[in-house]
Amino acid sequence: MRRRWGAYVAPGLASAGVWIWVPVVVTLALSFTDWNMVSGAPHLVGADNYAKALTDPDNLAAYGVTVLATLALLPLVVALPIPVAVALWKHAGRLTGFYRLLLFFPVIVAPVVAAFMWQWMLNPVGGLLPGLFAAVRLPPPQLLQSGRLALWTIVALTAWKVFGLAVLLYAAGLASVHRDLVEAARVDGAPEGAVTRHIALPALRPTIALVAFIALVHGAQWSFAFTNVLTQGGPGTATSTIFYRLYQLGFQAFDDGQASALAVIVIVVFGGLSVLALRIGRRPMEAV
Amino acid sequence: MTAGQPARAAALPRRPPARLARGGRRLRWARIVSHGVLLGLGLLAVFPVLWAVLTSLRPETHIYDLTPLTAPTLANYASGLRSYPFIRLLLNTVVIAGSVTVLQIAFALPAAYALTRFRFRGRGLVLALLVGSLLVPAQITLIPDYVIVARLGLLNTLFGVVLPEVGTVGFAVVVLRSSLLDFPTELYEAAMIDGAGPFATLWRVVVPNLRPAIASAAVLVLVSSWNEYFWPLLVTNQLSSMTLQLGLQTFQSERGTDWGALLAMNSLAMLPVALLFLLAQRRITDAFVRSGIR
């Protein structure tokens, strides 16, 4: 029975190997070379790409944007869904399914489709939001045209897209709490705040770490389509996160050695952070 | 209290006491506020979708209206279908997402089965390589993946889109493995007594009994492949292999902003997954939540 296990795992292992593990090694190697991906062979340039990764102003701007975007996204998709999930768990009753349906819908909408919907909502001509401002004689906010505001807009849209997933993850965490416990606490006259603090929140601790981990690792992927459709990283470099910068360097400027160095930096920093998040949750892969 | 217990209820001294009554009133307020917040956020979640669909149903001359819809028309859909190669894009997307799903399940199921059923040296390593591959951000693998696809001559082909997307097979392995860990050993033993080999057991015992888990995994892979944007963006720029999302973007940038047609095609592009979601809401959300990724 143990002879032929290889045949069972080979196709899956080969796929992950060819498309993920080998590329990780290749990226590491490319980060020490100068290559445009198209012509010639990569030749070694030592640590030049890393030096440039840490000094080039556009790269530095991208780190700043990434930190800001992540710091802004975390409360929106890690903290804010908690009270919503608690409300859903405690009070929604027969409408639970209906609220879940509404809240989760943006998660399954294709990213570009969602980006066009929002482009239409925010469009200076005929868009609903500028239209509403005009209706009350206020100048419409330059949500995508002015620097920092454009970044907050992208962050807000990203939060809109994944909020429902976080709520449902928390709702699943709360499902393990016995209803009787809540009823008993209420009959004993415990205020609702105490029910939340002493029953709901402790049950959510591992889920909070999981959501933080997912938001850290996938946050930039979630925002990519919004960025690419709505701002292309602009105005200037205002919405160009490290991931968007990597895409621009690798596939538009064809500076692939530099892009690879940024990729290595990304995997080290974000890998470290996500290990930390999972450690705090003390529930490594079993939750995933 | 039911009608059968009036005497007992009457015997109890002044229930409920004041404190509980106040708690009850507070509870009612908490309930009202909660429903308000949940409904508000729920509407905020779906409003852009509804607004886009509503706009797509307006006559061309009223596209920029901010009023409720009065005379819905499908004119934008007709003009969109004339100017966008929608059917072609839809077919590409169906073929890509379908192939990715079939291949991932076909690769993941035997792997998850072997990892839970066989004990062998290196089992921990195999599991680590498959699960660990999910922790690698997509951006790290893009350039080498692109080079591999280019060297194989697969740029602008459906294969070039599909194969690298199967690389995340570890995801399906994780989902299927967690169900297989709870698989009743009695079924394995019964299969062994019947003289079934490991493969026959997988095919005739595991697959039929694991259908719900397989369906969950398949739906997850299907939805994430359908919604995959980044990878197709890199490897295709021709109609023959473009997905719906890329097609929408390409044709929007080529034809300027014909918002009516664009939003009509946008709505059509959303329709398959939206229908799937409405039909199997509970299963899909549960699958997403249990996998905890994407």
Coordinates of C-alpha atoms in Angstrom, one line a residue, chain B residues 7-196:
Chain B
A7 CA -51.5 28.0 37.8
R8 CA -47.7 27.9 38.1
A9 CA -47.3 31.2 36.3
A10 CA -49.8 32.9 38.6
A11 CA -48.1 31.4 41.6
L12 CA -44.8 33.1 40.8
P13 CA -44.4 36.5 42.6
R14 CA -44.3 39.4 40.2
R15 CA -42.2 38.0 37.3
P16 CA -40.3 39.5 35.5
P17 CA -38.6 41.7 38.1
A18 CA -37.7 45.3 37.2
R19 CA -34.1 44.6 36.3
L20 CA -34.9 42.0 33.8
A21 CA -37.6 44.2 32.2
R22 CA -35.0 47.0 31.8
G23 CA -32.6 44.5 30.3
G24 CA -35.4 43.4 28.0
R25 CA -36.0 46.9 26.8
R26 CA -32.3 47.5 26.3
L27 CA -32.2 44.2 24.4
R28 CA -34.9 45.4 22.2
W29 CA -33.0 48.6 21.4
A30 CA -29.8 46.7 20.7
R31 CA -31.9 44.6 18.3
I32 CA -33.3 47.6 16.5
V33 CA -29.9 49.2 16.2
S34 CA -28.4 46.0 15.0
H35 CA -31.0 45.5 12.3
G36 CA -30.5 49.1 11.2
V37 CA -26.7 48.7 10.9
L38 CA -26.9 45.3 9.2
L39 CA -29.5 46.5 6.7
G40 CA -27.5 49.8 6.1
L41 CA -24.2 47.9 5.5
G42 CA -26.0 45.2 3.4
L43 CA -27.5 47.9 1.1
L44 CA -24.2 49.7 0.9
A45 CA -22.6 46.4 -0.2
V46 CA -25.0 45.7 -3.0
F47 CA -25.9 49.3 -4.0
P48 CA -23.2 49.8 -6.6
V49 CA -24.2 46.5 -8.2
L50 CA -27.8 47.5 -8.4
W51 CA -27.0 51.0 -9.6
A52 CA -24.9 49.7 -12.4
V53 CA -27.6 47.2 -13.5
L54 CA -30.2 50.0 -13.3
T55 CA -28.1 52.3 -15.4
S56 CA -27.6 49.6 -18.0
L57 CA -31.4 49.4 -18.4
R58 CA -31.8 53.1 -19.1
P59 CA -32.4 54.4 -22.7
E60 CA -29.2 55.9 -24.1
T61 CA -30.5 59.5 -23.8
H62 CA -31.1 59.1 -20.1
I63 CA -27.9 57.3 -19.1
Y64 CA -26.8 60.3 -17.0
D65 CA -30.1 60.5 -15.1
L66 CA -30.0 60.2 -11.3
T67 CA -33.7 59.5 -11.1
P68 CA -35.4 56.1 -10.5
L69 CA -35.8 54.0 -13.7
T70 CA -39.0 54.7 -15.5
A71 CA -38.8 53.0 -18.9
P72 CA -36.4 50.1 -18.8
T73 CA -35.0 49.0 -22.1
L74 CA -32.5 46.3 -23.3
A75 CA -31.1 48.6 -26.0
N76 CA -27.7 48.8 -24.2
Y77 CA -27.5 45.1 -24.1
A78 CA -28.2 44.8 -27.9
S79 CA -25.6 47.5 -28.7
G80 CA -23.2 45.9 -26.3
L81 CA -23.5 42.5 -27.8
R82 CA -23.0 44.1 -31.2
S83 CA -19.8 45.9 -30.2
Y84 CA -18.3 43.5 -27.7
P85 CA -17.3 40.0 -28.6
F86 CA -19.1 38.9 -25.5
I87 CA -19.9 35.3 -26.5
R88 CA -16.3 34.6 -27.4
L89 CA -15.1 36.1 -24.1
L90 CA -17.7 34.2 -22.2
L91 CA -16.6 30.9 -23.8
N92 CA -12.9 31.6 -23.1
T93 CA -13.7 32.3 -19.4
V94 CA -15.9 29.2 -19.1
V95 CA -13.2 27.0 -20.6
I96 CA -10.5 28.5 -18.5
A97 CA -12.3 28.4 -15.2
G98 CA -13.7 24.9 -16.0
S99 CA -10.3 23.5 -16.9
V100 CA -8.6 25.0 -13.8
T101 CA -11.4 23.5 -11.6
V102 CA -11.3 20.0 -13.2
L103 CA -7.5 19.9 -13.1
Q104 CA -7.1 21.2 -9.5
I105 CA -9.7 18.7 -8.2
A106 CA -8.2 15.8 -10.3
F107 CA -4.7 16.6 -8.9
A108 CA -5.7 17.5 -5.3
L109 CA -8.1 14.6 -4.6
P110 CA -5.5 11.8 -5.0
A111 CA -2.9 13.9 -3.1
A112 CA -5.2 14.6 -0.2
Y113 CA -6.2 10.9 -0.2
A114 CA -2.6 9.7 -0.1
L115 CA -1.7 12.2 2.6
T116 CA -4.4 11.0 4.9
R117 CA -4.5 7.3 4.0
F118 CA -0.8 6.3 3.4
R119 CA 2.0 6.6 5.9
F120 CA 5.2 7.2 4.0
R121 CA 8.6 8.9 4.5
G122 CA 8.5 12.4 3.4
R123 CA 4.8 12.8 3.9
G124 CA 5.3 15.8 6.1
L125 CA 7.5 17.4 3.4
V126 CA 4.9 16.8 0.7
L127 CA 2.2 18.4 2.8
A128 CA 4.5 21.3 3.7
L129 CA 5.3 21.9 0.0
L130 CA 1.6 21.9 -1.0
V131 CA 0.3 23.9 2.0
G132 CA 3.3 26.2 2.1
S133 CA 2.9 27.1 -1.6
L134 CA -0.3 29.0 -0.6
L135 CA 1.6 31.3 1.6
V136 CA 3.7 32.6 -1.3
P137 CA 2.3 35.8 -2.6
A138 CA 1.4 35.6 -6.3
Q139 CA 3.7 38.6 -7.1
I140 CA 6.8 36.6 -6.3
T141 CA 6.2 33.9 -8.9
L142 CA 4.9 36.2 -11.7
I143 CA 8.1 36.9 -13.7
P144 CA 9.4 33.3 -13.7
D145 CA 5.9 32.0 -14.5
Y146 CA 5.7 34.4 -17.4
V147 CA 9.1 33.3 -18.7
I148 CA 8.1 29.6 -18.5
V149 CA 4.9 30.2 -20.3
A150 CA 6.7 32.3 -23.0
R151 CA 9.4 29.7 -23.5
L152 CA 6.8 27.0 -23.9
G153 CA 5.2 29.2 -26.6
L154 CA 2.0 29.4 -24.6
L155 CA 1.5 33.2 -24.5
N156 CA -2.0 34.1 -25.8
T157 CA -3.2 30.6 -25.5
L158 CA -5.8 29.1 -23.2
F159 CA -3.2 26.6 -21.9
G160 CA -1.0 29.5 -20.9
V161 CA -3.7 30.9 -18.8
V162 CA -4.9 27.6 -17.3
L163 CA -1.7 25.8 -16.4
P164 CA -0.1 28.3 -13.9
E165 CA -3.5 28.7 -12.2
V166 CA -3.3 25.0 -11.4
G167 CA -0.2 25.8 -9.5
T168 CA -2.3 26.8 -6.5
V169 CA -3.6 23.2 -6.2
G170 CA -2.4 23.2 -2.6
F171 CA -5.6 25.1 -1.9
A172 CA -7.9 22.3 -3.0
V173 CA -5.6 19.8 -1.2
V174 CA -6.1 21.7 2.1
V175 CA -9.9 21.8 1.7
L176 CA -10.2 18.1 0.7
R177 CA -7.6 16.9 3.2
S178 CA -9.5 18.5 6.1
S179 CA -12.6 16.5 5.1
L180 CA -10.7 13.3 4.6
L181 CA -9.2 13.5 8.1
D182 CA -12.7 12.9 9.3
F183 CA -13.5 10.2 6.8
P184 CA -14.9 7.1 8.6
T185 CA -12.3 4.3 8.8
E186 CA -15.1 1.7 8.7
L187 CA -15.6 2.5 5.1
Y188 CA -11.9 2.0 4.3
E189 CA -12.0 -1.3 6.2
A190 CA -15.1 -2.5 4.4
A191 CA -13.4 -1.6 1.1
M192 CA -10.3 -3.6 2.1
I193 CA -12.4 -6.6 3.1
D194 CA -14.0 -6.4 -0.3
G195 CA -10.5 -6.6 -1.8
A196 CA -10.4 -3.1 -3.3

